[in-house]
Coordinates of C-alpha atoms in Angstrom, one line a residue:
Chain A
X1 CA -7.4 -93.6 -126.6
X2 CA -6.3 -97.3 -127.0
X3 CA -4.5 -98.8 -124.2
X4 CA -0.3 -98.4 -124.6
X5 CA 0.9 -101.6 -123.3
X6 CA 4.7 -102.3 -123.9
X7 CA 4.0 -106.1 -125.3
X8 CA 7.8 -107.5 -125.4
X9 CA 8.4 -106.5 -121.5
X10 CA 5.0 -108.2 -120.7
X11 CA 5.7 -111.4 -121.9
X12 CA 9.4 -111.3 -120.8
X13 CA 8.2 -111.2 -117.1
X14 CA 5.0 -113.6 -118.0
X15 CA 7.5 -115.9 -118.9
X16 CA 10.3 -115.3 -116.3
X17 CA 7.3 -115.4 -114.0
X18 CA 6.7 -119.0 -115.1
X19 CA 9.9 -120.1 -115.2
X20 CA 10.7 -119.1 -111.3
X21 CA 7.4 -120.5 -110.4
X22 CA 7.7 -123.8 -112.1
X23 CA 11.7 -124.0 -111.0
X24 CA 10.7 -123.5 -107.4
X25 CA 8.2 -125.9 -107.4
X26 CA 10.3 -128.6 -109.2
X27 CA 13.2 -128.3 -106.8
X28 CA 10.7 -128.0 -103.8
X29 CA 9.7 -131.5 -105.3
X30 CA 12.9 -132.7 -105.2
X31 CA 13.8 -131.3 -101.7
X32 CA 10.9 -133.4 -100.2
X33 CA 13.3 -136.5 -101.9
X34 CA 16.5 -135.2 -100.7
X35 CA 15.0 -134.7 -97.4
X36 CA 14.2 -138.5 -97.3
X37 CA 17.7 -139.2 -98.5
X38 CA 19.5 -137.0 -95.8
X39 CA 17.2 -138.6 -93.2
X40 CA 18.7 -142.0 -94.4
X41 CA 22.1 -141.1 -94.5
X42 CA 22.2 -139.2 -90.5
X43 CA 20.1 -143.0 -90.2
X44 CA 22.4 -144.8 -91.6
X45 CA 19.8 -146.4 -93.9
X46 CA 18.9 -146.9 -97.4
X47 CA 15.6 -144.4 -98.1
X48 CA 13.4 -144.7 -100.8
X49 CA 14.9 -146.5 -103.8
X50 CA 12.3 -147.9 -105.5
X51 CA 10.9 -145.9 -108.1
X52 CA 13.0 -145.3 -110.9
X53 CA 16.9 -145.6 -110.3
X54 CA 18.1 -144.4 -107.0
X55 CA 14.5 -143.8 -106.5
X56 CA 14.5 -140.3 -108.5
X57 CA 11.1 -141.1 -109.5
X58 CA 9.5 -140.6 -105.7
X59 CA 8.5 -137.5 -105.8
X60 CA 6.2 -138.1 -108.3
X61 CA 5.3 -141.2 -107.4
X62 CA 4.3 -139.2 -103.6
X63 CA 2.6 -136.6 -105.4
X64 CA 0.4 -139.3 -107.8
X65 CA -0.5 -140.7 -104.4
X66 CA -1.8 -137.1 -102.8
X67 CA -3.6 -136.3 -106.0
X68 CA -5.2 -139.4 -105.8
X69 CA -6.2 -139.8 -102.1
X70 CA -9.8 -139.2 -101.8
X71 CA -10.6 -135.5 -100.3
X72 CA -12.4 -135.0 -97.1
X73 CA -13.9 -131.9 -96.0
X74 CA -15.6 -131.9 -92.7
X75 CA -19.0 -130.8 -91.7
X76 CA -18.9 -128.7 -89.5
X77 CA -15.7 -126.6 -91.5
X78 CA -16.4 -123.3 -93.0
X79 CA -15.7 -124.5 -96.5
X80 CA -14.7 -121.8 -98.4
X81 CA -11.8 -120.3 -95.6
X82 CA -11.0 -124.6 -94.9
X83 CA -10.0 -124.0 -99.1
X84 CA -8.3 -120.9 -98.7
X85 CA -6.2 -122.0 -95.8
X86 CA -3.4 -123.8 -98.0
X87 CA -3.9 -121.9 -101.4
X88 CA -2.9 -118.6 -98.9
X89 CA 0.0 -120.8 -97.9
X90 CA 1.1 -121.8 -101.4
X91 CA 0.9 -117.9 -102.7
X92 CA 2.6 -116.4 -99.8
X93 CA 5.5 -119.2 -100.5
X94 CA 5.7 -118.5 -104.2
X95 CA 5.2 -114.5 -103.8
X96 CA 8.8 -114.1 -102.0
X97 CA 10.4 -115.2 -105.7
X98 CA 9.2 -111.8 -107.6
X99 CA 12.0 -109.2 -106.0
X100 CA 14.9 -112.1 -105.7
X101 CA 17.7 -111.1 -108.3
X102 CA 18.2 -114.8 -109.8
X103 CA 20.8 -113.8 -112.4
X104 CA 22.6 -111.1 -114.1
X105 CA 21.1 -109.7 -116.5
X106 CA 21.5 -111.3 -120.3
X107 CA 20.9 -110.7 -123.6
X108 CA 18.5 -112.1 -125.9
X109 CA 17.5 -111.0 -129.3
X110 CA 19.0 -108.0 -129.0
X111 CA 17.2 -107.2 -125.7
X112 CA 18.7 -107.2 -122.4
X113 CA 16.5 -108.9 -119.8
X114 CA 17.1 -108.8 -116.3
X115 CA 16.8 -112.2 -114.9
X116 CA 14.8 -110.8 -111.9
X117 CA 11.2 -110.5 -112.1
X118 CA 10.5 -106.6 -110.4
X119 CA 13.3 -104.7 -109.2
X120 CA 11.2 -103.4 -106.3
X121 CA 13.5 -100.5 -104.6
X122 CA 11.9 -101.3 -100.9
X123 CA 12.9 -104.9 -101.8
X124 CA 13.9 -106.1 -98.9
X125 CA 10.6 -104.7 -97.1
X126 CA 8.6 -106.5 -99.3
X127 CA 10.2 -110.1 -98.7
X128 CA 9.8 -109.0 -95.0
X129 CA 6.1 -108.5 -95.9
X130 CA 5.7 -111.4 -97.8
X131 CA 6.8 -113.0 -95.0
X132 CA 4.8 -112.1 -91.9
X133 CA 1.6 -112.5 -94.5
X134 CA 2.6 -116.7 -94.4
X135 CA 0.9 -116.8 -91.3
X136 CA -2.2 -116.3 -92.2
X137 CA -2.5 -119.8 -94.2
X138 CA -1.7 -121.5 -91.3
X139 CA -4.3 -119.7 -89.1
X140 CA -7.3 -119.6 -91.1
X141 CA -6.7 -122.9 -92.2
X142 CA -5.9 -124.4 -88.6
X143 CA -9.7 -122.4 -87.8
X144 CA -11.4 -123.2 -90.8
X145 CA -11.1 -127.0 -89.5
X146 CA -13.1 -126.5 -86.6
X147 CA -10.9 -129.3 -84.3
X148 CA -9.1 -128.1 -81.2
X149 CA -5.8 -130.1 -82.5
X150 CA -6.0 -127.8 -85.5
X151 CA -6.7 -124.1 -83.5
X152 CA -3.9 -125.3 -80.9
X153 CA -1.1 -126.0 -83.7
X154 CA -2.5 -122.7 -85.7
X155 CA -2.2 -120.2 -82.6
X156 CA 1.3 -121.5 -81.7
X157 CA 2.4 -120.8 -85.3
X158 CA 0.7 -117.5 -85.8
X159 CA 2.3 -116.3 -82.0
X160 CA 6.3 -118.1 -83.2
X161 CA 6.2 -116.7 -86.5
X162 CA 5.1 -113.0 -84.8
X163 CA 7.4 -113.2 -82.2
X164 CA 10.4 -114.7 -84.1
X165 CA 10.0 -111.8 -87.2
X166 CA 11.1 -109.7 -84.0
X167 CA 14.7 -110.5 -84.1
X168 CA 14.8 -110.9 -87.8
X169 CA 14.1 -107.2 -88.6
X170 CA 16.5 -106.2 -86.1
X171 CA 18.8 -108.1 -87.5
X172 CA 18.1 -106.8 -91.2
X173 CA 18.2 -103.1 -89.8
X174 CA 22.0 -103.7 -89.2
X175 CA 22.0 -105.1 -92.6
X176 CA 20.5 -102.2 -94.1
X177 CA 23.0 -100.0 -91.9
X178 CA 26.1 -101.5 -94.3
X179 CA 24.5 -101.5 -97.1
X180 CA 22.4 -98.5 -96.9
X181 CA 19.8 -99.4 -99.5
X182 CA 17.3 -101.6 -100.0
X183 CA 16.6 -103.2 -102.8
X184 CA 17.9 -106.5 -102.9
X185 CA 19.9 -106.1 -106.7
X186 CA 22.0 -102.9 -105.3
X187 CA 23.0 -105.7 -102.5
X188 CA 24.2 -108.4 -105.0
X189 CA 26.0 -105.7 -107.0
X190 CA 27.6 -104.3 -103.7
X191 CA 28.6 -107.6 -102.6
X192 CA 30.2 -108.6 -106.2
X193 CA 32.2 -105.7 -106.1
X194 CA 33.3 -106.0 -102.3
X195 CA 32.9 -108.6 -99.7
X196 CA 30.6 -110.4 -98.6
X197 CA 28.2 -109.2 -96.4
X198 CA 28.8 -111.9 -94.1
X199 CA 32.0 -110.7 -93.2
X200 CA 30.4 -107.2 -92.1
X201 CA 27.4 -109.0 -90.1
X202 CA 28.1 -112.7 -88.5
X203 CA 26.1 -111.7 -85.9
X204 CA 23.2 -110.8 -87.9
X205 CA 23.3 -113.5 -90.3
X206 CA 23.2 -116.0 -87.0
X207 CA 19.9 -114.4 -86.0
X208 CA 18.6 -114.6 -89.5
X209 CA 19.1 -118.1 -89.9
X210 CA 17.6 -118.9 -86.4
X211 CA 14.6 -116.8 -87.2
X212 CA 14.3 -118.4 -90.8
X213 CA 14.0 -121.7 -89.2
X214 CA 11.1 -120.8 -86.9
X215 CA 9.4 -118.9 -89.4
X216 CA 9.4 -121.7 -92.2
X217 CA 7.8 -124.4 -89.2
X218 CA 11.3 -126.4 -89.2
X219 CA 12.6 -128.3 -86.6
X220 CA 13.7 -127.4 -84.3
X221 CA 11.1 -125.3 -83.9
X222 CA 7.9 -127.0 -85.5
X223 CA 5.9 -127.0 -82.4
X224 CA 2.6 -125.8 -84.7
X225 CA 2.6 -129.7 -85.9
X226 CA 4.2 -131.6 -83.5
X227 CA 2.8 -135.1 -84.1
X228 CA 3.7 -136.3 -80.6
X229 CA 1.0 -133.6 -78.6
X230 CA -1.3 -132.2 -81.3
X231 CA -1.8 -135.6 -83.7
X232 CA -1.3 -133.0 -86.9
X233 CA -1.1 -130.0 -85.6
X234 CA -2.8 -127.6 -88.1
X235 CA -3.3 -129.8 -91.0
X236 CA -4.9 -132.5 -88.9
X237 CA -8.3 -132.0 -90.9
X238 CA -6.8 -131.8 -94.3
X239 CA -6.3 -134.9 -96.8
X240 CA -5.5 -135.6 -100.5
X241 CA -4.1 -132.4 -102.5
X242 CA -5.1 -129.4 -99.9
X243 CA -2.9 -131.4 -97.1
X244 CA -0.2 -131.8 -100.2
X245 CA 0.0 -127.7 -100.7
X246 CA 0.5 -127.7 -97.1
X247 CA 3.2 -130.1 -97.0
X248 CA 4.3 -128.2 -100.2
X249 CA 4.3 -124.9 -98.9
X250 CA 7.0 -125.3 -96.0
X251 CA 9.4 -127.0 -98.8
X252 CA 9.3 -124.0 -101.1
X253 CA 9.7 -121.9 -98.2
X254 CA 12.8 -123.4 -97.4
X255 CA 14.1 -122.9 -100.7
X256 CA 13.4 -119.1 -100.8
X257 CA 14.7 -118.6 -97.5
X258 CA 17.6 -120.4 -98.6
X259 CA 17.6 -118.0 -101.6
X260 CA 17.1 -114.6 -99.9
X261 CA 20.1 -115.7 -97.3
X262 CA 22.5 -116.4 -99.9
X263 CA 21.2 -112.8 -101.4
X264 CA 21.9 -110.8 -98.2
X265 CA 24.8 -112.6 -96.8
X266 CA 26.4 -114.6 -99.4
X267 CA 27.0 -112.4 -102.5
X268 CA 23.9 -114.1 -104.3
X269 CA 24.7 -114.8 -107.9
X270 CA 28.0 -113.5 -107.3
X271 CA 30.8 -116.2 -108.0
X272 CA 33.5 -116.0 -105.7
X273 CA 37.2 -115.8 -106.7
X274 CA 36.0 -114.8 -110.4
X275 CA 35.8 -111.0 -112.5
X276 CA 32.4 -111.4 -114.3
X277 CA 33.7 -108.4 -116.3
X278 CA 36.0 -110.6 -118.0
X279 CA 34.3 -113.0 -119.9
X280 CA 31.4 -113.3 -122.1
X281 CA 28.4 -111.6 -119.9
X282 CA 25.7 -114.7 -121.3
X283 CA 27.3 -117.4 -119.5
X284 CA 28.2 -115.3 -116.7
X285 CA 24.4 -114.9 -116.1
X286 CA 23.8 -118.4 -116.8
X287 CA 26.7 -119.4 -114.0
X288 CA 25.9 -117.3 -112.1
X289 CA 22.5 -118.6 -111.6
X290 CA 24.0 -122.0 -110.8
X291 CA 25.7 -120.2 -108.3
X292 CA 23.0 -118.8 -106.6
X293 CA 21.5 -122.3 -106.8
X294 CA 24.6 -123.9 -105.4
X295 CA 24.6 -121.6 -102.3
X296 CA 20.7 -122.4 -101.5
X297 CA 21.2 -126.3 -102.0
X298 CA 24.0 -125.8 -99.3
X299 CA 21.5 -124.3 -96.5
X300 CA 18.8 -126.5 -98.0
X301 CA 21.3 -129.2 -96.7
X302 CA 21.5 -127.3 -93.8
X303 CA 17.6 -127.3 -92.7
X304 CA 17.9 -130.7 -93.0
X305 CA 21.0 -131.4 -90.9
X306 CA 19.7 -129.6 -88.3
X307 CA 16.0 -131.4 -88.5
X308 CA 17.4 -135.0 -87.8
X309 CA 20.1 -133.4 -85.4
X310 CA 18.3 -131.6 -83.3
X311 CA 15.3 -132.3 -81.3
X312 CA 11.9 -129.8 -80.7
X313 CA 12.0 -127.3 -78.2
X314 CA 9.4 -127.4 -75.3
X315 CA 7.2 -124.2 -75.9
X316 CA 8.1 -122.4 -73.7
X317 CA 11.9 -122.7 -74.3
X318 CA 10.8 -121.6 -77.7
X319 CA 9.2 -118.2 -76.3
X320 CA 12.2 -117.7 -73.8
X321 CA 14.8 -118.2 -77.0
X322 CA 13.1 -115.6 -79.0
X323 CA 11.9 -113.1 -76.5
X324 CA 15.1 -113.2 -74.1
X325 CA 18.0 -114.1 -76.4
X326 CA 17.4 -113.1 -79.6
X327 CA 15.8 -109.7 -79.6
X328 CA 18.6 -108.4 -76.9
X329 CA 21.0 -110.4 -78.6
X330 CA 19.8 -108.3 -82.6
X331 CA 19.5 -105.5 -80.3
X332 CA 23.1 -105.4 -79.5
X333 CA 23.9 -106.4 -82.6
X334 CA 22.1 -103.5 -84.1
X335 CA 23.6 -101.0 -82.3
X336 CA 26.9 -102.3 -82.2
X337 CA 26.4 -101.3 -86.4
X338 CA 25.4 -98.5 -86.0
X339 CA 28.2 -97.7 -83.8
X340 CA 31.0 -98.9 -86.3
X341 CA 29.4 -97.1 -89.2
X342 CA 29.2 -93.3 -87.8
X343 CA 33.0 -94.2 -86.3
X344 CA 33.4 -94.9 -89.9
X345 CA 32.2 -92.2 -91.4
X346 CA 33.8 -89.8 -89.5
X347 CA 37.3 -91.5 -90.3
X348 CA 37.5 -93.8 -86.7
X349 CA 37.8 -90.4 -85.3
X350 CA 35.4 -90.0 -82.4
Chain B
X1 CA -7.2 -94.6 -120.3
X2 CA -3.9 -95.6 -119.1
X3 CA -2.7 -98.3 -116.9
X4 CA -2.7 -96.3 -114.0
X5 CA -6.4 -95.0 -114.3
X6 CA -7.2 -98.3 -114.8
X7 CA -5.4 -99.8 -111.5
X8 CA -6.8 -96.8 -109.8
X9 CA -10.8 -97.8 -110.3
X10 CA -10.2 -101.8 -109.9
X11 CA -8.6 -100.5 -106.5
X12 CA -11.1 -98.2 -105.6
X13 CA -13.9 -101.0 -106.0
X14 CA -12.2 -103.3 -104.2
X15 CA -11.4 -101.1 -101.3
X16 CA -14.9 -100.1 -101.3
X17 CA -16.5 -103.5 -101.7
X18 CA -14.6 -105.2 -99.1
X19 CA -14.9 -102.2 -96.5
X20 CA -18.6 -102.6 -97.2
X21 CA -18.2 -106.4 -96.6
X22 CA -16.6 -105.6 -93.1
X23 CA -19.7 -103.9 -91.8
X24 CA -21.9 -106.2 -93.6
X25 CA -21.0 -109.4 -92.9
X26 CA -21.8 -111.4 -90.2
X27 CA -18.8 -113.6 -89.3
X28 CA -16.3 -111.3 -87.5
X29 CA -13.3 -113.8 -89.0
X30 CA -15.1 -112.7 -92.5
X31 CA -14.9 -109.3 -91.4
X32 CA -11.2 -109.2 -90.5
X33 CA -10.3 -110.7 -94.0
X34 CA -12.1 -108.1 -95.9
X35 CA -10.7 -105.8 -93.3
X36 CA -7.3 -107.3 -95.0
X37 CA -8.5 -106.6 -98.1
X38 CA -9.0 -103.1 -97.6
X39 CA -5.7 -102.8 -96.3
X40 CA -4.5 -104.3 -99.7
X41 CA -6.3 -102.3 -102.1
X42 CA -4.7 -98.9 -100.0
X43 CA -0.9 -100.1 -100.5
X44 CA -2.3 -100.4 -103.8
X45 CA -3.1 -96.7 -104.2
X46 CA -0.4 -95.9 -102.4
X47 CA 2.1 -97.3 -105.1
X48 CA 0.3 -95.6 -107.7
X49 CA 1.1 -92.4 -105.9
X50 CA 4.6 -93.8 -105.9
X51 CA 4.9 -93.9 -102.1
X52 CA 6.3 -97.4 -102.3
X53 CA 7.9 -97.3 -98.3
X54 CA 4.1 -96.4 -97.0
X55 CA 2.3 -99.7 -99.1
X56 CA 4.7 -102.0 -97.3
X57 CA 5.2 -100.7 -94.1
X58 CA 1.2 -100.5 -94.1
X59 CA 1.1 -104.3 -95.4
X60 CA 3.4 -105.3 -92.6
X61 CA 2.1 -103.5 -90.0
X62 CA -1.1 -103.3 -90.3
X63 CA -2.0 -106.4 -92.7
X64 CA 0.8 -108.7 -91.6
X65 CA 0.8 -107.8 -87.2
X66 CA -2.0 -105.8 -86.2
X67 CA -4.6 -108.0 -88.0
X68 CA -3.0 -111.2 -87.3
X69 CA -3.3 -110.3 -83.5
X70 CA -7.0 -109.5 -84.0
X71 CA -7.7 -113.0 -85.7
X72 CA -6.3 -114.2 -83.0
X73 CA -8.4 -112.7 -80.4
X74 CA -11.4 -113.7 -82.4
X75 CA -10.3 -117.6 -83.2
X76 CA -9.6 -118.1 -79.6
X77 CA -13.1 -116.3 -78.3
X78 CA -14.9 -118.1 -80.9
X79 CA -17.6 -115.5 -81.5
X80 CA -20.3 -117.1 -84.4
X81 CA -23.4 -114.6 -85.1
X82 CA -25.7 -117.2 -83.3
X83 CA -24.0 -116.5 -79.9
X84 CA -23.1 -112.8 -80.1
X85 CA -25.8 -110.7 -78.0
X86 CA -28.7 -108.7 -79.9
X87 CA -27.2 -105.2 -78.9
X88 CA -29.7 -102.9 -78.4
X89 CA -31.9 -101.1 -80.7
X90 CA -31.3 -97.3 -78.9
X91 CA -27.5 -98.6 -79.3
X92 CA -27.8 -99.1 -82.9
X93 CA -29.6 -95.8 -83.4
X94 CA -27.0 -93.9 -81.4
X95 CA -24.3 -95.7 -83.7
X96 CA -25.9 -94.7 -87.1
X97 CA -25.7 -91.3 -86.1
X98 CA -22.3 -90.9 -84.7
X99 CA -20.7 -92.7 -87.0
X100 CA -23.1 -90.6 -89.4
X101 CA -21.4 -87.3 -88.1
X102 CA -18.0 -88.5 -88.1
X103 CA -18.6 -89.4 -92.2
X104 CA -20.1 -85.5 -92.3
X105 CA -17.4 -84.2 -90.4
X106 CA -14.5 -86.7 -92.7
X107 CA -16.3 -85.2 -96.0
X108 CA -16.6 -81.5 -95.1
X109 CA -12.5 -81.2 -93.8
X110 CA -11.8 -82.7 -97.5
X111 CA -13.7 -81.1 -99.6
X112 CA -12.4 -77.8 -97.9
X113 CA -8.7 -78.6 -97.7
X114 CA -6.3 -76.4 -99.5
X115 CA -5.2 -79.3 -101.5
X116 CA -8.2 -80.7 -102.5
X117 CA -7.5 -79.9 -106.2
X118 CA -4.4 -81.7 -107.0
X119 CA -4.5 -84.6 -104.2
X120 CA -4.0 -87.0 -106.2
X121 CA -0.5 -86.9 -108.5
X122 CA -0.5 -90.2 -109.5
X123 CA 2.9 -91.3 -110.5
X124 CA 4.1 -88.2 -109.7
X125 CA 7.4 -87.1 -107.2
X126 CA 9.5 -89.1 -105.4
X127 CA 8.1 -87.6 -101.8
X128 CA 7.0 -91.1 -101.2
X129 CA 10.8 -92.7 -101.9
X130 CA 12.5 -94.0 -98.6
X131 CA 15.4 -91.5 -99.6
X132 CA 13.5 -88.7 -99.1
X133 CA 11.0 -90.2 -96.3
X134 CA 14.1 -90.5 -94.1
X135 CA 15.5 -87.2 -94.9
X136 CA 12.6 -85.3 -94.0
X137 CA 11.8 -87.4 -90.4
X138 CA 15.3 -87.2 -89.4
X139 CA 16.0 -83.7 -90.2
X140 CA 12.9 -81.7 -90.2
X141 CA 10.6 -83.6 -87.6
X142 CA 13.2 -85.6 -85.8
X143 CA 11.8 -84.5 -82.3
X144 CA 8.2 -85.3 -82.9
X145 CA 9.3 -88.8 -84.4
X146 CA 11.6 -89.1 -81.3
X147 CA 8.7 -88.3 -79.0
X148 CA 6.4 -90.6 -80.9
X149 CA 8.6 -93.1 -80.8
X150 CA 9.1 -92.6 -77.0
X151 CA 5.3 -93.1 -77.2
X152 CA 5.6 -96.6 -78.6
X153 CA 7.7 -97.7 -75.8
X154 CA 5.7 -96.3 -73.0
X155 CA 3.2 -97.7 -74.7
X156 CA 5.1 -101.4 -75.1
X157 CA 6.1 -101.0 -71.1
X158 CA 2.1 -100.8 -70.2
X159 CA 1.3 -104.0 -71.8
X160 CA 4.3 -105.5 -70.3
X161 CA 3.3 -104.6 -66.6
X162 CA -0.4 -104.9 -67.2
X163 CA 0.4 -108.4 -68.6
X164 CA 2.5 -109.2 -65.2
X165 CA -0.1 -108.4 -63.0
X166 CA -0.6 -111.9 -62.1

């Protein structure tokens, strides 16, 4: 019996798959720039403006230099985990893209394609898995490197990012409790057709984004590399391309964090103030993507407001902010839901 | 053979080969990546019996926190195969043939359980589906899950004390 493969759907996603992994890293490319930029700007300086006009050709020029650097591994590494250390972080940042709903769905030669990649129905559970598998990057390339610099900046991150994805699955369980389902399309399509969940949890959504800070390394909370105590922190060791995917790695994850929060809290590729019904349902897709972009360039903006705002916690104000104030704090929050949402369903009677 | 059959013996290998690379090789960080590995290839098989809740929560739990904390008792005791102690060769022997009986004891329960002709529905039902995961906890088993769970946090106040001791 010959295999019975359904060729059109396979190269659909093939491509869809290329297309969100080549868009994420181009606008994680450009993030690094815009980061520069923004830093200029709180600065009050200039940034780079050299290559190309406005200096839109830095990126490139930056990653032309990393490819180019010569590449050190040291001795007394383990080779093949030193190698694996940043491709792990690159995958895990690229995985998260597979379940996000980008777009409506459109048509194409007569065929309708969803503009999302695998409409997982535990989707949710799997960015949440997705996420606490980031850490292992860090750690086994912080051990792989064999320095004490390296293990120091590599245990911090693996104990912030396990302590900090705490608070943020308490505060997606009173997600989950308004929405009541999981998968990350049903969300979008409840939020298009009512409010915002935002409006249901403030709360929740300020835990999220404290959470989503720690867990993508960014200051305030990037104690795992902090120049000033532990030279590199867990990239010490690496050089050329390997330190690049490093580097690389925190930008994209900024930009799907950015993505999934827009998604759970901000209607995704839902545009506000307009019935998609009503016009023509290609360029509602195609808007609709913009839309979702638009929302992630605003907390993109927002990461890196608050990184030349705000200075590093100590470490143990970093422990003390997740442990005593945000778990109590997603706790409450929690239950406070689940509260509001059996009142509701038995008519605010009690 | 379908797609399924095919996923299903690609999974199967890998779960094997890398549980075999756990005993066999001598790093211990090796050993808890393989150990990953194997945890892997099981949410695999897990989605092909369509019990899509179970492959994640097993990722995150015990992929994503329980192996992270091991890696991190292991990185920060630095164990290499040069400084970990010869056990002892009565030890060994008394291993092989524990662990031996445990295998013989694993094999026999199977092979005799009621179900052991149609345990694997691959695709099939949608027991596995959150929908139906939650029903049956909360309505049919909610005090066991209640007591379990009241396990957990005993459990979670332990470490806390023992942790405060100093």
């Amino acid at each position: 019996m010959l295999l019975v493969i359904d060729w059109p759907l396979i190269i659909e996603k093939l491509v869809l798959i290329i297309i969100v992994v080549m868009a994420s890293l181009g606008i994680a490319m450009y993030t690094t720039f815009a980061e520069r930029k923004v830093a200029a700007v709180l600065q009050d300086r200039r940034g780079p403006n050299r290559a190309g006009p406005f200096g839109i050709l830095q990126p490139v020029a930056d990653g032309l230099k990393l490819f180019f650097k010569e590449e050190i591994i040291p001795n007394f590494s383990s080779k093949f985990l030193f190698i694996l250390g940043p491709s792990l972080a690159m995958l895990t940042a690229i995985m998260t893209g597979a379940v996000v709903p980008w777009g409506d769905k459109i048509t194409l030669f007569d065929r309708e394609i969803s503009l999302q990649i695998a409409d997982v129905n535990v989707g949710i559970l799997y960015v949440f898995a997705v996420v606490s598998m980031g850490v292992y990057g860090i750690m086994i390339g912080s051990w792989a490197s064999n320095n004490k610099y390296s293990l120091m900046g590599g245990l911090r991150a693996a104990s912030q990012i396990i302590s900090y994805e705490l608070p943020m699955g308490l505060s997606l369980i009173a997600l989950l409790f308004v929405t009541g389902n999981l998968s990350l399309k049903e969300m979008v399509l409840q939020q298009q057709a009512g409010l915002w969940n935002i409006v249901y949890q403030p709360l929740g959504f300020l835990i999220f984004l404290i959470c989503a800070f720690a867990e993508c390394n960014r200051t305030p909370f990037d104690l795992p590399e902090a120049e000033n105590e532990l030279i590199g922190g867990y990239h010490t060791e690496y050089s050329s391309m390997k330190l690049g995917f490093y580097l690389f790695s925190e930008y994209i994850n900024m930009f799907v964090s950015s993505v999934i929060m827009s998604t759970l809290f901000f209607g995704g590729y839902d545009i506000p103030f307009v019935n998609e019904a009503n016009y023509d349902p290609n360029w509602m897709a195609l808007f609709g993507v913009l839309a979702l972009m638009a929302k992630a360039v605003c907390f993109i903006f927002l990461f890196m407001w608050v990184r030349w705002t705000i200075p590093r916690f100590r470490y143990d104000q970093l422990m003390n902010l997740g442990w005593r104030v945000l778990i109590p704090l997603a706790l409450f929050n929690m239950l406070l839901t689940g509260a509001l949402v059996l009142l509701k369903e038995n008519n605010w009677h009690f | 053979m379908s797609i399924t059959e095919i996923l299903f013996w690609i999974l199967s290998a890998l779960a094997l080969g890398c549980a075999i690379m756990v005993v066999a090789s001598k790093s211990p960080v090796y050993s808890i990546l393989y150990l990953i590995g194997v945890f892997f290839a099981i949410s695999g098989h897990y989605i092909l019996l369509n019990a899509q809740f179970l492959a994640i929560v097993n990722i995150i739990v015990y992929a994503g926190a329980i192996m992270v904390l091991f890696l991190f008792v292991v990185m920060l005791m630095n164990l290499n195969a040069e400084s970990e102690p010869q056990k002892n060769r009565y030890l060994q022997f008394a291993g092989l043939i524990s662990g031996g009986c445990l295998f013989l004891v694993l094999v026999s329960a199977i092979a005799r359980s009621e179900s052991a002709g149609n345990l694997i529905q691959v695709g099939g039902g949608g027991s596995g589906l959150i929908k139906n995961l939650g029903m049956v906890l909360f309505n049919e088993y909610v005090i066991p899950f209640e007591i379990s769970s009241v396990l957990f946090l005993s459990a979670m106040i332990g470490a806390v004390v023992i942790g405060k001791k100093n």
